[in-house]
Amino acid sequence: MITGEGVYLRGPESDDYPQWSTLRERSRDFLKPWEPTWPHDDLTRNAYRRRLRRYAQDVRDDRAYPFFIFREQTGELIGGVTISGVQRGVQQCCSLGYWAGEPHAGRGYTTAAVRTLIPYVFEELKLHRLQAACLPENEPSKAVLRKCGFQEEGYARGYLRIDGAWRDHVVFALLRDDPRP
């Protein structure tokens, strides 16, 4: 578990399924424009079990580190944040992705979660670069990254497949030695 300002992060567990599926279902229309297309069975218990197995394998292989975001005071599930695409060797980098359920959006929880995860990336995983990308029109996401010290680096054409279409993204990065707010 990693604790931060008003939030804590921990790996997803099987007991999280009811909260996770309820929050995702409740937030489906809110999240759809910003995420890859959901499989037809995405919110089923079996799909969640497959997700947990994939997460465990990714952690064992040092490829990705998924976390759920919980509100510190209540233990309520807020959303998720994932470090993925871990590269060792000469690159020493990874990518950051995050989501918050609609009832929790715009309340500072995502910013707190990203701030909480930054030291983990640089101090625990010993990486040099943390990057993130968001759709050009996603002003809330760009604000989260800027508040956490990320610098905008440019525009990537057809970078990720979002809601069924290859979409351009704005790329941000934070380096180990960059100043943080």
PDB file of C-alpha atoms in Angstrom:
ATOM      1  CA  MET A   1       0.000   0.000   0.000  1.00  0.00           C
ATOM      2  CA  ILE A   2       1.187   3.504  -0.837  1.00  0.00           C
ATOM      3  CA  THR A   3      -0.355   6.419   1.063  1.00  0.00           C
ATOM      4  CA  GLY A   4      -0.721  10.002  -0.086  1.00  0.00           C
ATOM      5  CA  GLU A   5      -2.753  13.138   0.571  1.00  0.00           C
ATOM      6  CA  GLY A   6      -6.268  11.855   1.223  1.00  0.00           C
ATOM      7  CA  VAL A   7      -5.766   8.702  -0.842  1.00  0.00           C
ATOM      8  CA  TYR A   8      -4.042   5.369  -0.712  1.00  0.00           C
ATOM      9  CA  LEU A   9      -3.065   3.081  -3.556  1.00  0.00           C
ATOM     10  CA  ARG A  10      -2.894  -0.684  -3.540  1.00  0.00           C
ATOM     11  CA  GLY A  11      -3.017  -3.482  -6.013  1.00  0.00           C
ATOM     12  CA  PRO A  12      -6.464  -4.722  -7.066  1.00  0.00           C
ATOM     13  CA  GLU A  13      -7.805  -7.705  -5.106  1.00  0.00           C
ATOM     14  CA  SER A  14     -10.662 -10.114  -5.746  1.00  0.00           C
ATOM     15  CA  ASP A  15     -12.711  -8.574  -2.909  1.00  0.00           C
ATOM     16  CA  ASP A  16     -12.675  -5.243  -4.793  1.00  0.00           C
ATOM     17  CA  TYR A  17     -14.869  -6.627  -7.568  1.00  0.00           C
ATOM     18  CA  PRO A  18     -18.249  -5.363  -6.272  1.00  0.00           C
ATOM     19  CA  GLN A  19     -17.008  -1.793  -5.743  1.00  0.00           C
ATOM     20  CA  TRP A  20     -15.018  -1.790  -8.993  1.00  0.00           C
ATOM     21  CA  SER A  21     -17.812  -3.145 -11.200  1.00  0.00           C
ATOM     22  CA  THR A  22     -20.401  -0.811  -9.667  1.00  0.00           C
ATOM     23  CA  LEU A  23     -18.186   2.250 -10.102  1.00  0.00           C
ATOM     24  CA  ARG A  24     -17.215   1.327 -13.665  1.00  0.00           C
ATOM     25  CA  GLU A  25     -20.840   0.628 -14.668  1.00  0.00           C
ATOM     26  CA  ARG A  26     -22.032   3.861 -13.068  1.00  0.00           C
ATOM     27  CA  SER A  27     -19.259   5.771 -14.889  1.00  0.00           C
ATOM     28  CA  ARG A  28     -19.446   3.994 -18.257  1.00  0.00           C
ATOM     29  CA  ASP A  29     -20.725   6.956 -20.314  1.00  0.00           C
ATOM     30  CA  PHE A  30     -18.320   9.312 -18.526  1.00  0.00           C
ATOM     31  CA  LEU A  31     -15.253   7.093 -19.177  1.00  0.00           C
ATOM     32  CA  LYS A  32     -16.090   5.830 -22.682  1.00  0.00           C
ATOM     33  CA  PRO A  33     -14.681   8.824 -24.638  1.00  0.00           C
ATOM     34  CA  TRP A  34     -11.284   8.526 -22.912  1.00  0.00           C
ATOM     35  CA  GLU A  35     -10.650   4.770 -22.836  1.00  0.00           C
ATOM     36  CA  PRO A  36     -10.123   1.810 -25.163  1.00  0.00           C
ATOM     37  CA  THR A  37     -13.298  -0.024 -26.156  1.00  0.00           C
ATOM     38  CA  TRP A  38     -14.562  -2.183 -23.310  1.00  0.00           C
ATOM     39  CA  PRO A  39     -14.977  -5.897 -24.075  1.00  0.00           C
ATOM     40  CA  HIS A  40     -18.633  -6.985 -23.998  1.00  0.00           C
ATOM     41  CA  ASP A  41     -18.048  -8.929 -20.754  1.00  0.00           C
ATOM     42  CA  ASP A  42     -15.702  -6.401 -19.130  1.00  0.00           C
ATOM     43  CA  LEU A  43     -17.702  -5.954 -15.932  1.00  0.00           C
ATOM     44  CA  THR A  44     -18.349  -9.645 -15.240  1.00  0.00           C
ATOM     45  CA  ARG A  45     -16.717 -11.473 -12.349  1.00  0.00           C
ATOM     46  CA  ASN A  46     -14.952 -13.856 -14.766  1.00  0.00           C
ATOM     47  CA  ALA A  47     -13.467 -10.969 -16.750  1.00  0.00           C
ATOM     48  CA  TYR A  48     -12.343  -9.376 -13.489  1.00  0.00           C
ATOM     49  CA  ARG A  49     -10.621 -12.634 -12.459  1.00  0.00           C
ATOM     50  CA  ARG A  50      -8.818 -12.709 -15.830  1.00  0.00           C
ATOM     51  CA  ARG A  51      -7.812  -9.095 -15.278  1.00  0.00           C
ATOM     52  CA  LEU A  52      -6.343  -9.946 -11.863  1.00  0.00           C
ATOM     53  CA  ARG A  53      -4.347 -12.865 -13.329  1.00  0.00           C
ATOM     54  CA  ARG A  54      -2.983 -10.605 -16.072  1.00  0.00           C
ATOM     55  CA  TYR A  55      -2.103  -7.940 -13.498  1.00  0.00           C
ATOM     56  CA  ALA A  56      -0.243 -10.497 -11.354  1.00  0.00           C
ATOM     57  CA  GLN A  57       1.724 -11.732 -14.373  1.00  0.00           C
ATOM     58  CA  ASP A  58       2.592  -8.175 -15.419  1.00  0.00           C
ATOM     59  CA  VAL A  59       3.944  -7.401 -11.938  1.00  0.00           C
ATOM     60  CA  ARG A  60       5.972 -10.645 -11.852  1.00  0.00           C
ATOM     61  CA  ASP A  61       7.421  -9.790 -15.268  1.00  0.00           C
ATOM     62  CA  ASP A  62       8.170  -6.155 -14.267  1.00  0.00           C
ATOM     63  CA  ARG A  63       5.988  -4.944 -17.171  1.00  0.00           C
ATOM     64  CA  ALA A  64       3.209  -3.085 -15.354  1.00  0.00           C
ATOM     65  CA  TYR A  65       2.048  -2.126 -11.870  1.00  0.00           C
ATOM     66  CA  PRO A  66      -1.700  -1.551 -11.459  1.00  0.00           C
ATOM     67  CA  PHE A  67      -3.150   0.199  -8.429  1.00  0.00           C
ATOM     68  CA  PHE A  68      -6.637   1.098  -7.309  1.00  0.00           C
ATOM     69  CA  ILE A  69      -7.155   4.518  -5.758  1.00  0.00           C
ATOM     70  CA  PHE A  70      -9.054   4.618  -2.477  1.00  0.00           C
ATOM     71  CA  ARG A  71     -10.255   7.556  -0.453  1.00  0.00           C
ATOM     72  CA  GLU A  72      -8.229   7.498   2.757  1.00  0.00           C
ATOM     73  CA  GLN A  73     -11.062   8.461   5.123  1.00  0.00           C
ATOM     74  CA  THR A  74     -13.670   6.000   3.910  1.00  0.00           C
ATOM     75  CA  GLY A  75     -11.850   3.278   1.966  1.00  0.00           C
ATOM     76  CA  GLU A  76     -14.135   3.994  -0.988  1.00  0.00           C
ATOM     77  CA  LEU A  77     -12.795   3.061  -4.424  1.00  0.00           C
ATOM     78  CA  ILE A  78     -12.169   6.225  -6.451  1.00  0.00           C
ATOM     79  CA  GLY A  79     -10.506   4.885  -9.604  1.00  0.00           C
ATOM     80  CA  GLY A  80      -7.234   3.409 -10.783  1.00  0.00           C
ATOM     81  CA  VAL A  81      -3.720   4.296 -11.807  1.00  0.00           C
ATOM     82  CA  THR A  82      -1.352   2.042 -13.731  1.00  0.00           C
ATOM     83  CA  ILE A  83       2.312   2.114 -14.559  1.00  0.00           C
ATOM     84  CA  SER A  84       2.778   0.161 -17.781  1.00  0.00           C
ATOM     85  CA  GLY A  85       5.290  -0.429 -20.527  1.00  0.00           C
ATOM     86  CA  VAL A  86       8.167  -0.612 -18.068  1.00  0.00           C
ATOM     87  CA  GLN A  87      11.448  -0.432 -19.974  1.00  0.00           C
ATOM     88  CA  ARG A  88      14.780  -1.291 -18.407  1.00  0.00           C
ATOM     89  CA  GLY A  89      18.186  -1.063 -20.052  1.00  0.00           C
ATOM     90  CA  VAL A  90      19.053   2.229 -21.713  1.00  0.00           C
ATOM     91  CA  GLN A  91      15.529   3.708 -21.552  1.00  0.00           C
ATOM     92  CA  GLN A  92      14.531   3.258 -17.885  1.00  0.00           C
ATOM     93  CA  CYS A  93      11.000   4.538 -18.454  1.00  0.00           C
ATOM     94  CA  CYS A  94       7.323   3.705 -18.132  1.00  0.00           C
ATOM     95  CA  SER A  95       3.915   5.058 -19.040  1.00  0.00           C
ATOM     96  CA  LEU A  96       1.200   6.268 -16.708  1.00  0.00           C
ATOM     97  CA  GLY A  97      -2.532   5.815 -17.136  1.00  0.00           C
ATOM     98  CA  TYR A  98      -5.340   6.689 -14.747  1.00  0.00           C
ATOM     99  CA  TRP A  99      -9.089   6.929 -14.404  1.00  0.00           C
ATOM    100  CA  ALA A 100     -11.550   8.171 -11.819  1.00  0.00           C
ATOM    101  CA  GLY A 101     -15.186   7.222 -11.511  1.00  0.00           C
ATOM    102  CA  GLU A 102     -17.599   9.998 -12.440  1.00  0.00           C
ATOM    103  CA  PRO A 103     -18.702  10.747  -8.845  1.00  0.00           C
ATOM    104  CA  HIS A 104     -15.065  11.430  -7.902  1.00  0.00           C
ATOM    105  CA  ALA A 105     -13.873  13.382 -10.950  1.00  0.00           C
ATOM    106  CA  GLY A 106     -12.665  16.934 -10.445  1.00  0.00           C
ATOM    107  CA  ARG A 107     -12.180  16.547  -6.683  1.00  0.00           C
ATOM    108  CA  GLY A 108      -8.373  16.280  -6.641  1.00  0.00           C
ATOM    109  CA  TYR A 109      -8.183  12.529  -6.005  1.00  0.00           C
ATOM    110  CA  THR A 110      -6.517  11.727  -9.322  1.00  0.00           C
ATOM    111  CA  THR A 111      -3.920  14.463  -8.816  1.00  0.00           C
ATOM    112  CA  ALA A 112      -3.241  13.133  -5.314  1.00  0.00           C
ATOM    113  CA  ALA A 113      -2.892   9.589  -6.669  1.00  0.00           C
ATOM    114  CA  VAL A 114      -0.447  10.608  -9.408  1.00  0.00           C
ATOM    115  CA  ARG A 115       1.614  12.616  -6.905  1.00  0.00           C
ATOM    116  CA  THR A 116       1.636   9.589  -4.605  1.00  0.00           C
ATOM    117  CA  LEU A 117       2.841   7.291  -7.376  1.00  0.00           C
ATOM    118  CA  ILE A 118       5.704   9.474  -8.632  1.00  0.00           C
ATOM    119  CA  PRO A 119       8.152   8.609  -5.812  1.00  0.00           C
ATOM    120  CA  TYR A 120       7.343   4.920  -6.289  1.00  0.00           C
ATOM    121  CA  VAL A 121       8.359   5.137  -9.954  1.00  0.00           C
ATOM    122  CA  PHE A 122      11.633   6.939  -9.290  1.00  0.00           C
ATOM    123  CA  GLU A 123      12.667   5.575  -5.887  1.00  0.00           C
ATOM    124  CA  GLU A 124      11.256   2.033  -5.794  1.00  0.00           C
ATOM    125  CA  LEU A 125      11.310   1.068  -9.464  1.00  0.00           C
ATOM    126  CA  LYS A 126      14.449   3.188 -10.052  1.00  0.00           C
ATOM    127  CA  LEU A 127      13.231   4.486 -13.419  1.00  0.00           C
ATOM    128  CA  HIS A 128      14.376   7.707 -15.078  1.00  0.00           C
ATOM    129  CA  ARG A 129      11.313   8.805 -17.064  1.00  0.00           C
ATOM    130  CA  LEU A 130       7.573   8.701 -16.467  1.00  0.00           C
ATOM    131  CA  GLN A 131       5.394   9.603 -19.420  1.00  0.00           C
ATOM    132  CA  ALA A 132       1.687  10.034 -19.977  1.00  0.00           C
ATOM    133  CA  ALA A 133      -0.507  10.896 -22.923  1.00  0.00           C
ATOM    134  CA  CYS A 134      -3.985  12.340 -23.158  1.00  0.00           C
ATOM    135  CA  LEU A 135      -6.386  13.406 -25.847  1.00  0.00           C
ATOM    136  CA  PRO A 136      -5.838  17.043 -26.879  1.00  0.00           C
ATOM    137  CA  GLU A 137      -9.355  18.031 -25.736  1.00  0.00           C
ATOM    138  CA  ASN A 138      -8.994  16.377 -22.313  1.00  0.00           C
ATOM    139  CA  GLU A 139      -8.286  19.538 -20.324  1.00  0.00           C
ATOM    140  CA  PRO A 140      -8.875  17.923 -16.892  1.00  0.00           C
ATOM    141  CA  SER A 141      -6.245  15.268 -17.602  1.00  0.00           C
ATOM    142  CA  LYS A 142      -3.744  17.826 -18.885  1.00  0.00           C
ATOM    143  CA  ALA A 143      -4.331  19.836 -15.695  1.00  0.00           C
ATOM    144  CA  VAL A 144      -3.615  16.768 -13.512  1.00  0.00           C
ATOM    145  CA  LEU A 145      -0.309  16.196 -15.279  1.00  0.00           C
ATOM    146  CA  ARG A 146       0.759  19.841 -15.114  1.00  0.00           C
ATOM    147  CA  LYS A 147      -0.105  20.054 -11.394  1.00  0.00           C
ATOM    148  CA  CYS A 148       2.157  17.048 -10.823  1.00  0.00           C
ATOM    149  CA  GLY A 149       5.115  18.626 -12.643  1.00  0.00           C
ATOM    150  CA  PHE A 150       4.861  16.886 -16.017  1.00  0.00           C
ATOM    151  CA  GLN A 151       6.022  18.877 -19.015  1.00  0.00           C
ATOM    152  CA  GLU A 152       4.256  18.813 -22.338  1.00  0.00           C
ATOM    153  CA  GLU A 153       6.561  17.320 -24.967  1.00  0.00           C
ATOM    154  CA  GLY A 154       4.533  17.233 -28.140  1.00  0.00           C
ATOM    155  CA  TYR A 155       1.839  15.703 -30.230  1.00  0.00           C
ATOM    156  CA  ALA A 156       1.764  12.005 -31.167  1.00  0.00           C
ATOM    157  CA  ARG A 157      -0.345  11.104 -34.197  1.00  0.00           C
ATOM    158  CA  GLY A 158      -2.554   8.000 -33.959  1.00  0.00           C
ATOM    159  CA  TYR A 159      -0.948   7.199 -30.600  1.00  0.00           C
ATOM    160  CA  LEU A 160      -3.616   5.107 -28.852  1.00  0.00           C
ATOM    161  CA  ARG A 161      -6.839   3.404 -29.884  1.00  0.00           C
ATOM    162  CA  ILE A 162      -9.541   5.122 -27.837  1.00  0.00           C
ATOM    163  CA  ASP A 163     -13.231   4.244 -28.028  1.00  0.00           C
ATOM    164  CA  GLY A 164     -12.567   2.223 -31.194  1.00  0.00           C
ATOM    165  CA  ALA A 165     -10.529   4.803 -33.141  1.00  0.00           C
ATOM    166  CA  TRP A 166      -6.823   5.639 -33.403  1.00  0.00           C
ATOM    167  CA  ARG A 167      -6.508   9.038 -31.776  1.00  0.00           C
ATOM    168  CA  ASP A 168      -3.824  11.686 -31.592  1.00  0.00           C
ATOM    169  CA  HIS A 169      -2.508  12.453 -28.101  1.00  0.00           C
ATOM    170  CA  VAL A 170      -0.512  15.117 -26.316  1.00  0.00           C
ATOM    171  CA  VAL A 171       2.542  13.531 -24.676  1.00  0.00           C
ATOM    172  CA  PHE A 172       3.795  14.641 -21.256  1.00  0.00           C
ATOM    173  CA  ALA A 173       6.817  13.469 -19.282  1.00  0.00           C
ATOM    174  CA  LEU A 174       8.457  13.825 -15.912  1.00  0.00           C
ATOM    175  CA  LEU A 175      12.106  12.946 -15.376  1.00  0.00           C
ATOM    176  CA  ARG A 176      13.629  11.761 -12.126  1.00  0.00           C
ATOM    177  CA  ASP A 177      15.537  15.031 -11.622  1.00  0.00           C
ATOM    178  CA  ASP A 178      12.766  17.404 -12.704  1.00  0.00           C
ATOM    179  CA  PRO A 179      11.498  19.777 -10.026  1.00  0.00           C
ATOM    180  CA  ARG A 180       8.106  18.837  -8.584  1.00  0.00           C
ATOM    181  CA  PRO A 181       5.479  21.238  -7.292  1.00  0.00           C
TER     182      PRO A 181
END
